[in-house]
Every structure is written in C-alpha cells, then in structure tokens.
PDB file of C-alpha atoms in Angstrom:
ATOM      1  CA  MET A  58      91.407  63.812  67.747  1.00  0.00           C
ATOM      2  CA  THR A  59      94.625  65.263  69.147  1.00  0.00           C
ATOM      3  CA  LEU A  60      95.710  64.818  72.750  1.00  0.00           C
ATOM      4  CA  ASP A  61      97.609  67.591  74.506  1.00  0.00           C
ATOM      5  CA  GLU A  62     100.379  66.922  77.032  1.00  0.00           C
ATOM      6  CA  SER A  63      98.052  67.219  80.033  1.00  0.00           C
ATOM      7  CA  GLN A  64      95.721  64.579  78.587  1.00  0.00           C
ATOM      8  CA  ILE A  65      98.619  62.246  77.836  1.00  0.00           C
ATOM      9  CA  ASP A  66      99.971  62.695  81.362  1.00  0.00           C
ATOM     10  CA  ALA A  67      96.515  62.026  82.854  1.00  0.00           C
ATOM     11  CA  GLN A  68      96.240  58.816  80.804  1.00  0.00           C
ATOM     12  CA  MET A  69      99.685  57.649  81.961  1.00  0.00           C
ATOM     13  CA  GLN A  70      98.789  58.332  85.597  1.00  0.00           C
ATOM     14  CA  SER A  71      95.526  56.422  85.176  1.00  0.00           C
ATOM     15  CA  MET A  72      97.390  53.453  83.705  1.00  0.00           C
ATOM     16  CA  ALA A  73     100.011  53.627  86.456  1.00  0.00           C
ATOM     17  CA  ALA A  74      97.281  53.521  89.128  1.00  0.00           C
ATOM     18  CA  LYS A  75      95.680  50.500  87.442  1.00  0.00           C
ATOM     19  CA  LEU A  76      99.000  48.659  87.345  1.00  0.00           C
ATOM     20  CA  ARG A  77      99.588  49.314  91.060  1.00  0.00           C
ATOM     21  CA  THR A  78      96.033  48.295  91.952  1.00  0.00           C
ATOM     22  CA  ALA A  79      96.205  45.095  89.900  1.00  0.00           C
ATOM     23  CA  ARG A  80      99.459  44.067  91.586  1.00  0.00           C
ATOM     24  CA  PHE A  81      98.301  44.931  95.118  1.00  0.00           C
ATOM     25  CA  GLU A  82      94.974  43.112  94.671  1.00  0.00           C
ATOM     26  CA  ARG A  83      96.861  39.951  93.713  1.00  0.00           C
ATOM     27  CA  GLY A  84      99.309  40.251  96.600  1.00  0.00           C
ATOM     28  CA  MET A  85     102.266  40.401  94.220  1.00  0.00           C
ATOM     29  CA  ARG A  86     105.628  42.074  94.729  1.00  0.00           C
ATOM     30  CA  LEU A  87     107.526  43.858  91.984  1.00  0.00           C
ATOM     31  CA  ILE A  88     109.967  40.961  91.840  1.00  0.00           C
ATOM     32  CA  ASP A  89     107.051  38.548  91.294  1.00  0.00           C
ATOM     33  CA  VAL A  90     105.809  40.562  88.317  1.00  0.00           C
ATOM     34  CA  ALA A  91     109.365  40.892  87.006  1.00  0.00           C
ATOM     35  CA  ASN A  92     109.791  37.104  87.061  1.00  0.00           C
ATOM     36  CA  MET A  93     106.497  36.599  85.228  1.00  0.00           C
ATOM     37  CA  THR A  94     107.014  39.256  82.552  1.00  0.00           C
ATOM     38  CA  GLY A  95     110.763  39.501  82.021  1.00  0.00           C
ATOM     39  CA  LEU A  96     110.595  43.245  82.764  1.00  0.00           C
ATOM     40  CA  SER A  97     113.049  44.670  85.307  1.00  0.00           C
ATOM     41  CA  GLU A  98     111.868  45.777  88.748  1.00  0.00           C
ATOM     42  CA  VAL A  99     113.137  49.311  88.073  1.00  0.00           C
ATOM     43  CA  HIS A 100     111.178  49.509  84.812  1.00  0.00           C
ATOM     44  CA  LEU A 101     108.046  48.151  86.510  1.00  0.00           C
ATOM     45  CA  TYR A 102     108.396  50.672  89.318  1.00  0.00           C
ATOM     46  CA  ARG A 103     108.646  53.549  86.841  1.00  0.00           C
ATOM     47  CA  LEU A 104     105.596  52.299  84.973  1.00  0.00           C
ATOM     48  CA  GLU A 105     103.647  52.194  88.252  1.00  0.00           C
ATOM     49  CA  GLN A 106     104.698  55.780  89.029  1.00  0.00           C
ATOM     50  CA  GLY A 107     103.667  57.053  85.605  1.00  0.00           C
ATOM     51  CA  GLU A 108     107.268  57.989  84.800  1.00  0.00           C
ATOM     52  CA  ARG A 109     107.462  55.742  81.707  1.00  0.00           C
ATOM     53  CA  ALA A 110     104.993  54.709  79.013  1.00  0.00           C
ATOM     54  CA  PRO A 111     104.895  50.944  78.381  1.00  0.00           C
ATOM     55  CA  SER A 112     105.813  49.545  74.995  1.00  0.00           C
ATOM     56  CA  LEU A 113     103.197  47.421  73.211  1.00  0.00           C
ATOM     57  CA  ARG A 114     105.038  44.257  74.286  1.00  0.00           C
ATOM     58  CA  ALA A 115     105.203  45.412  77.919  1.00  0.00           C
ATOM     59  CA  LEU A 116     101.485  46.274  77.884  1.00  0.00           C
ATOM     60  CA  LEU A 117     100.597  42.828  76.543  1.00  0.00           C
ATOM     61  CA  VAL A 118     102.740  40.839  78.986  1.00  0.00           C
ATOM     62  CA  LEU A 119     101.538  42.909  81.966  1.00  0.00           C
ATOM     63  CA  ALA A 120      97.891  42.450  81.003  1.00  0.00           C
ATOM     64  CA  ALA A 121      98.480  38.705  80.653  1.00  0.00           C
ATOM     65  CA  ALA A 122     100.269  38.526  84.030  1.00  0.00           C
ATOM     66  CA  PHE A 123      97.321  40.183  85.778  1.00  0.00           C
ATOM     67  CA  GLY A 124      94.664  38.276  83.808  1.00  0.00           C
ATOM     68  CA  LEU A 125      93.357  41.479  82.205  1.00  0.00           C
ATOM     69  CA  GLU A 126      92.593  42.617  78.689  1.00  0.00           C
ATOM     70  CA  PRO A 127      95.067  45.267  77.449  1.00  0.00           C
ATOM     71  CA  ALA A 128      92.132  47.632  76.907  1.00  0.00           C
ATOM     72  CA  GLU A 129      91.357  47.503  80.635  1.00  0.00           C
ATOM     73  CA  LEU A 130      94.712  49.150  81.341  1.00  0.00           C
ATOM     74  CA  LEU A 131      94.213  51.741  78.609  1.00  0.00           C
ATOM     75  CA  THR A 132      90.596  52.701  79.253  1.00  0.00           C
ATOM     76  CA  SER A 133      90.201  56.061  80.958  1.00  0.00           C
ATOM     77  CA  ASP A 134      88.232  56.230  84.190  1.00  0.00           C
ATOM     78  CA  ASP A 135      86.573  59.490  83.124  1.00  0.00           C
ATOM     79  CA  GLY A 136      82.868  59.373  83.832  1.00  0.00           C
ATOM     80  CA  LEU A 137      83.154  56.656  86.469  1.00  0.00           C
ATOM     81  CA  PRO A 138      82.340  57.430  90.107  1.00  0.00           C
ATOM     82  CA  SER A 139      85.372  58.489  92.115  1.00  0.00           C
ATOM     83  CA  HIS A 140      86.078  57.851  95.765  1.00  0.00           C
ATOM     84  CA  HIS A 141      86.464  61.109  97.652  1.00  0.00           C
ATOM     85  CA  THR A 142      87.741  61.458 101.199  1.00  0.00           C
ATOM     86  CA  LEU A 143      87.154  64.624 103.191  1.00  0.00           C
ATOM     87  CA  HIS A 144      89.753  65.730 105.756  1.00  0.00           C
ATOM     88  CA  THR A 145      88.917  68.674 107.984  1.00  0.00           C
ATOM     89  CA  GLY A 146      90.690  71.114 110.262  1.00  0.00           C
ATOM     90  CA  ARG A 147      89.656  74.318 112.004  1.00  0.00           C
ATOM     91  CA  ALA A 148      91.315  77.526 113.158  1.00  0.00           C
ATOM     92  CA  VAL A 149      90.078  80.439 115.266  1.00  0.00           C
ATOM     93  CA  TRP A 150      91.874  83.794 115.319  1.00  0.00           C
ATOM     94  CA  ALA A 151      91.029  86.646 117.693  1.00  0.00           C
ATOM     95  CA  GLY A 152      92.247  90.232 117.290  1.00  0.00           C
ATOM     96  CA  THR A 153      94.622  91.860 114.846  1.00  0.00           C
ATOM     97  CA  GLU A 154      97.614  90.122 113.341  1.00  0.00           C
ATOM     98  CA  LYS A 155     100.094  91.996 115.538  1.00  0.00           C
ATOM     99  CA  SER A 156      98.312  91.775 118.884  1.00  0.00           C
ATOM    100  CA  GLY A 157      95.968  88.816 118.441  1.00  0.00           C
ATOM    101  CA  SER A 158      96.379  85.075 118.746  1.00  0.00           C
ATOM    102  CA  GLY A 159      94.808  81.948 117.389  1.00  0.00           C
ATOM    103  CA  VAL A 160      94.380  78.241 117.832  1.00  0.00           C
ATOM    104  CA  MET A 161      94.424  75.484 115.195  1.00  0.00           C
ATOM    105  CA  ILE A 162      92.178  72.576 116.100  1.00  0.00           C
ATOM    106  CA  LYS A 163      91.868  68.978 114.943  1.00  0.00           C
ATOM    107  CA  GLY A 164      89.833  66.728 117.205  1.00  0.00           C
ATOM    108  CA  GLY A 165      91.332  66.962 120.683  1.00  0.00           C
ATOM    109  CA  VAL A 166      94.579  68.512 119.410  1.00  0.00           C
ATOM    110  CA  ARG A 167      94.927  72.274 119.852  1.00  0.00           C
ATOM    111  CA  VAL A 168      97.967  74.248 118.688  1.00  0.00           C
ATOM    112  CA  GLU A 169      98.167  77.897 119.711  1.00  0.00           C
ATOM    113  CA  TYR A 170      99.963  80.450 117.569  1.00  0.00           C
ATOM    114  CA  ASP A 171     100.598  84.159 117.258  1.00  0.00           C
ATOM    115  CA  LEU A 172     102.814  86.529 115.294  1.00  0.00           C
ATOM    116  CA  ALA A 173     105.681  86.413 117.790  1.00  0.00           C
ATOM    117  CA  HIS A 174     106.015  82.626 117.729  1.00  0.00           C
ATOM    118  CA  ARG A 175     105.499  82.544 113.965  1.00  0.00           C
ATOM    119  CA  SER A 176     108.220  85.136 113.369  1.00  0.00           C
ATOM    120  CA  ASN A 177     110.663  83.641 115.904  1.00  0.00           C
ATOM    121  CA  PRO A 178     110.011  79.889 116.039  1.00  0.00           C
ATOM    122  CA  LEU A 179     113.378  79.166 117.669  1.00  0.00           C
ATOM    123  CA  GLU A 180     112.220  81.007 120.771  1.00  0.00           C
ATOM    124  CA  THR A 181     109.451  78.461 121.284  1.00  0.00           C
ATOM    125  CA  PRO A 182     110.575  75.646 123.644  1.00  0.00           C
ATOM    126  CA  GLU A 183     110.569  72.302 121.831  1.00  0.00           C
ATOM    127  CA  ALA A 184     108.777  70.710 124.769  1.00  0.00           C
ATOM    128  CA  ASP A 185     105.879  73.181 124.476  1.00  0.00           C
ATOM    129  CA  ALA A 186     103.662  71.076 122.217  1.00  0.00           C
ATOM    130  CA  ALA A 187     100.732  73.462 122.611  1.00  0.00           C
ATOM    131  CA  VAL A 188     102.476  76.322 120.774  1.00  0.00           C
ATOM    132  CA  GLY A 189     103.427  76.223 117.103  1.00  0.00           C
ATOM    133  CA  SER A 190     102.810  77.822 113.729  1.00  0.00           C
ATOM    134  CA  PRO A 191     101.149  76.971 110.409  1.00  0.00           C
ATOM    135  CA  GLU A 192     104.637  76.530 108.957  1.00  0.00           C
ATOM    136  CA  ALA A 193     105.567  73.947 111.604  1.00  0.00           C
ATOM    137  CA  LEU A 194     102.382  71.998 110.910  1.00  0.00           C
ATOM    138  CA  LEU A 195     103.148  72.219 107.201  1.00  0.00           C
ATOM    139  CA  GLY A 196     106.529  70.626 107.826  1.00  0.00           C
ATOM    140  CA  MET A 197     104.995  67.996 110.094  1.00  0.00           C
ATOM    141  CA  ALA A 198     102.412  67.143 107.439  1.00  0.00           C
ATOM    142  CA  PHE A 199     105.117  66.782 104.755  1.00  0.00           C
ATOM    143  CA  ALA A 200     107.253  64.608 107.044  1.00  0.00           C
ATOM    144  CA  GLY A 201     104.293  62.408 107.961  1.00  0.00           C
ATOM    145  CA  CYS A 202     103.064  62.030 104.394  1.00  0.00           C
ATOM    146  CA  PHE A 203     106.583  61.287 103.118  1.00  0.00           C
ATOM    147  CA  SER A 204     107.253  58.639 105.793  1.00  0.00           C
ATOM    148  CA  MET A 205     104.003  56.790 105.181  1.00  0.00           C
ATOM    149  CA  ALA A 206     104.292  56.930 101.372  1.00  0.00           C
ATOM    150  CA  LEU A 207     107.915  55.738 101.526  1.00  0.00           C
ATOM    151  CA  ALA A 208     106.842  52.777 103.664  1.00  0.00           C
ATOM    152  CA  ALA A 209     104.214  51.892 101.047  1.00  0.00           C
ATOM    153  CA  ASP A 210     106.680  52.125  98.158  1.00  0.00           C
ATOM    154  CA  LEU A 211     109.319  50.104 100.000  1.00  0.00           C
ATOM    155  CA  ASP A 212     106.739  47.414 100.703  1.00  0.00           C
ATOM    156  CA  GLY A 213     105.658  47.482  97.079  1.00  0.00           C
ATOM    157  CA  ALA A 214     109.271  47.002  96.003  1.00  0.00           C
ATOM    158  CA  GLY A 215     109.572  43.906  98.218  1.00  0.00           C
ATOM    159  CA  PHE A 216     111.242  45.434 101.304  1.00  0.00           C
ATOM    160  CA  GLU A 217     109.841  45.621 104.832  1.00  0.00           C
ATOM    161  CA  PRO A 218     110.731  48.872 106.613  1.00  0.00           C
ATOM    162  CA  VAL A 219     111.224  48.657 110.380  1.00  0.00           C
ATOM    163  CA  ARG A 220     111.273  52.379 111.139  1.00  0.00           C
ATOM    164  CA  ILE A 221     111.200  55.606 109.125  1.00  0.00           C
ATOM    165  CA  GLU A 222     111.828  58.899 110.926  1.00  0.00           C
ATOM    166  CA  THR A 223     111.607  62.151 108.987  1.00  0.00           C
ATOM    167  CA  PHE A 224     112.433  65.647 110.218  1.00  0.00           C
ATOM    168  CA  ALA A 225     111.271  68.700 108.238  1.00  0.00           C
ATOM    169  CA  ARG A 226     112.717  72.206 108.086  1.00  0.00           C
ATOM    170  CA  VAL A 227     110.457  74.842 106.515  1.00  0.00           C
ATOM    171  CA  GLN A 228     112.293  78.023 105.518  1.00  0.00           C
ATOM    172  CA  THR A 229     110.209  81.152 105.019  1.00  0.00           C
ATOM    173  CA  GLU A 230     110.890  84.740 104.035  1.00  0.00           C
ATOM    174  CA  VAL A 231     108.897  87.906 104.629  1.00  0.00           C
ATOM    175  CA  GLY A 232     108.331  90.203 101.680  1.00  0.00           C
ATOM    176  CA  ALA A 233     105.848  92.733 100.398  1.00  0.00           C
ATOM    177  CA  SER A 234     103.288  89.983  99.822  1.00  0.00           C
ATOM    178  CA  GLY A 235     103.693  88.583 103.333  1.00  0.00           C
ATOM    179  CA  VAL A 236     105.199  85.313 104.537  1.00  0.00           C
ATOM    180  CA  THR A 237     106.294  83.028 101.694  1.00  0.00           C
ATOM    181  CA  PRO A 238     107.654  79.469 101.940  1.00  0.00           C
ATOM    182  CA  ARG A 239     111.117  79.517 100.382  1.00  0.00           C
ATOM    183  CA  ALA A 240     112.281  75.914 100.737  1.00  0.00           C
ATOM    184  CA  ILE A 241     111.602  72.704 102.629  1.00  0.00           C
ATOM    185  CA  GLU A 242     114.280  70.235 103.685  1.00  0.00           C
ATOM    186  CA  LEU A 243     113.435  66.663 104.661  1.00  0.00           C
ATOM    187  CA  ILE A 244     115.940  64.626 106.662  1.00  0.00           C
ATOM    188  CA  CYS A 245     114.988  60.970 106.680  1.00  0.00           C
ATOM    189  CA  GLU A 246     116.536  58.094 108.594  1.00  0.00           C
ATOM    190  CA  ALA A 247     115.169  54.682 107.664  1.00  0.00           C
ATOM    191  CA  VAL A 248     115.788  51.195 108.992  1.00  0.00           C
ATOM    192  CA  VAL A 249     115.100  48.835 106.086  1.00  0.00           C
ATOM    193  CA  PRO A 250     116.682  45.368 106.129  1.00  0.00           C
ATOM    194  CA  GLU A 251     118.236  43.899 102.986  1.00  0.00           C
ATOM    195  CA  ILE A 252     117.996  47.010 100.815  1.00  0.00           C
ATOM    196  CA  ALA A 253     121.034  48.607  99.193  1.00  0.00           C
ATOM    197  CA  ASP A 254     121.464  52.374  99.154  1.00  0.00           C
ATOM    198  CA  VAL A 255     121.413  52.352  95.346  1.00  0.00           C
ATOM    199  CA  GLN A 256     117.888  50.874  95.563  1.00  0.00           C
ATOM    200  CA  PHE A 257     116.738  53.055  98.449  1.00  0.00           C
ATOM    201  CA  GLN A 258     117.674  56.499  97.133  1.00  0.00           C
ATOM    202  CA  PRO A 259     115.516  56.466  93.948  1.00  0.00           C
ATOM    203  CA  LEU A 260     112.511  55.283  95.965  1.00  0.00           C
ATOM    204  CA  ALA A 261     112.962  58.054  98.552  1.00  0.00           C
ATOM    205  CA  GLU A 262     113.527  60.742  95.917  1.00  0.00           C
ATOM    206  CA  ASN A 263     110.423  59.700  94.004  1.00  0.00           C
ATOM    207  CA  VAL A 264     108.290  59.866  97.163  1.00  0.00           C
ATOM    208  CA  LYS A 265     109.687  63.323  97.942  1.00  0.00           C
ATOM    209  CA  ARG A 266     108.364  64.483  94.565  1.00  0.00           C
ATOM    210  CA  ASN A 267     105.085  62.604  94.426  1.00  0.00           C
ATOM    211  CA  CYS A 268     103.552  62.044  97.872  1.00  0.00           C
ATOM    212  CA  LEU A 269     100.280  63.914  98.391  1.00  0.00           C
ATOM    213  CA  VAL A 270     101.722  66.836 100.373  1.00  0.00           C
ATOM    214  CA  ALA A 271     104.644  67.143  97.932  1.00  0.00           C
ATOM    215  CA  ARG A 272     102.200  67.564  95.058  1.00  0.00           C
ATOM    216  CA  ALA A 273     100.269  70.157  97.054  1.00  0.00           C
ATOM    217  CA  LEU A 274     103.542  72.052  97.631  1.00  0.00           C
ATOM    218  CA  ALA A 275     104.835  71.691  94.083  1.00  0.00           C
ATOM    219  CA  ALA A 276     105.724  75.387  93.881  1.00  0.00           C
ATOM    220  CA  VAL A 277     108.068  75.155  96.892  1.00  0.00           C
ATOM    221  CA  PRO A 278     111.596  73.749  96.311  1.00  0.00           C
ATOM    222  CA  ALA A 279     112.180  70.661  98.447  1.00  0.00           C
ATOM    223  CA  ARG A 280     115.471  68.983  99.330  1.00  0.00           C
ATOM    224  CA  LEU A 281     115.873  65.456 100.675  1.00  0.00           C
ATOM    225  CA  ASP A 282     118.647  63.924 102.777  1.00  0.00           C
ATOM    226  CA  ALA A 283     117.715  60.247 103.118  1.00  0.00           C
ATOM    227  CA  ARG A 284     119.879  57.765 104.995  1.00  0.00           C
ATOM    228  CA  LEU A 285     119.666  54.056 105.704  1.00  0.00           C
ATOM    229  CA  MET A 286     120.287  53.261 109.359  1.00  0.00           C
ATOM    230  CA  ALA A 287     121.521  50.140 111.115  1.00  0.00           C
ATOM    231  CA  ILE A 288     118.912  48.101 112.966  1.00  0.00           C
ATOM    232  CA  ARG A 289     118.756  48.839 116.697  1.00  0.00           C
ATOM    233  CA  GLU A 290     117.146  46.820 119.442  1.00  0.00           C
ATOM    234  CA  ALA A 291     114.578  49.552 120.079  1.00  0.00           C
ATOM    235  CA  ASP A 292     113.087  50.828 116.846  1.00  0.00           C
ATOM    236  CA  GLY A 293     109.735  52.120 118.031  1.00  0.00           C
ATOM    237  CA  PRO A 294     108.660  55.742 117.438  1.00  0.00           C
ATOM    238  CA  ASP A 295     110.338  58.188 119.815  1.00  0.00           C
ATOM    239  CA  GLU A 296     108.565  61.528 120.074  1.00  0.00           C
ATOM    240  CA  THR A 297     111.501  63.230 121.760  1.00  0.00           C
ATOM    241  CA  SER A 298     114.262  62.185 119.394  1.00  0.00           C
ATOM    242  CA  GLY A 299     115.359  64.171 116.371  1.00  0.00           C
ATOM    243  CA  PRO A 300     117.521  63.273 113.403  1.00  0.00           C
ATOM    244  CA  GLY A 301     120.757  61.574 114.257  1.00  0.00           C
ATOM    245  CA  THR A 302     119.476  59.224 116.969  1.00  0.00           C
ATOM    246  CA  ALA A 303     120.637  56.063 115.188  1.00  0.00           C
ATOM    247  CA  GLN A 304     123.901  55.097 113.566  1.00  0.00           C
ATOM    248  CA  PRO A 305     124.086  55.317 109.751  1.00  0.00           C
ATOM    249  CA  ARG A 306     124.554  51.989 108.020  1.00  0.00           C
ATOM    250  CA  ARG A 307     126.510  53.717 105.325  1.00  0.00           C
ATOM    251  CA  SER A 308     127.520  57.298 104.683  1.00  0.00           C
ATOM    252  CA  LEU A 309     126.255  59.165 101.639  1.00  0.00           C
TER     253      LEU A 309
END
C-alpha cells in the first residue's frame, strides 16, 4: 500500500489533533510536556500543529507522558463518528444588482447592503453599524477567528493574553468575472504578559495561516502585522477604537 501526500498530511493532522487533545485533557502546558519528555516547546508546538512529523523516540516519549500506547496516536480516526457543528446565516436581496438592496441576517443582527456601499465602502459612515458589505463581514470574521485562535494558542504555549484586538482590511478588485478578493491584511495588537516578541511572532503567523477562516480563504493572500502592546489599566474590548489605541511594547 502506498500513501500519497494528501493521505500523509491527513495522518499528520490527525496525530497533531490527538497530541493537542491529550495535553488539554490533562491540563498540561507545553512547558510541562517539554520537562517530561526532553523535547523543546517549539518542537512540541510544531508537532501539535502538524508542521513536523515526530521521530520514533519522540512518539514513544510523548505516548508515555500522556499514558497512551503509541498506536493510539498513530491510528486514523477514519470510520469513527465525527462531531459536526452547523452555523447558519441568511440573506435577502430584492431587485436587480444595480438598483436593488439586501440585508444579511444572523439572529437579531441585520446588516443592509447594496451596490453603492459595496463599491464605495469609504463613503459609509463608520458609526452606521446597520450598513456594510459581504467583504466587511468577511474581514470581521477573519479578525474574530484569528483573535480567538491566537488566544487559544497563547494559552496552550503557557501565556495568558489580556487583550487581543485585530483589524482587517479586505482589498477587492472588479474584473470580467465580477468582484474578486485580492488580499487581506490583519493588524493585530496584543497585550500578553511575559512573552517575548521572538516567541509571539511565530504563534501569530501560524494562526494567520491555520485558523478556520484562514483555511477557508486559502486562495486569498493574507498579510499580518502583529504587535505586542504594553499593559494598560483599561484593557476591555472597545468597539469604537481601531488599531493604534495602545502603546507598542516594542517596535517591529
């Protein structure tokens, strides 16, 4: 039997998920596993992201640390029941593209949109929360997914984030095939005590590539500008603030 690259990648991702799950279920940090196994935190992190394949020695010491048989980390989950979560949204459009208008709906949230606001988003007042575009919601979804996934990865690496604020810019172009996303830029400002920039940047870059929305937008080039910020007295979410509301702890 010969495995192709897609099958090998699927097996590595399955093993990575099992390593993360085993560590989380035991309430262990990366540094705890590193101390038990002699493997570096960076190497462990890459194994948990499916970026590296473990050596035989690494597989054995990790299985022993988690109280598992090595085969339990290698066995594919194919054929086992999967947990599926359904997320829904709704949109109603009335009229032609040029003269009509629509509304995107999720629960009690309604965002109106039309061709004029979609073509000229800068003409829409920032305070007008009821008017937007699919592209703006796309950027908001990427920013939200990135922030939450980064918080999870920071926690998994042994750091406790205080605040993560991410601003998204979605650049589109209009061609013969219609509106096409050209690039997405994420600007992230994070307050994370006791982490060095050299530790923070690889975590942020990995999340930019691998969070759920990033994978869904794999065909669209994405750029990340991530900065660590100094701790302020007030670090709660601020809906009116944009990037640049806190002072950088260090310049990049």
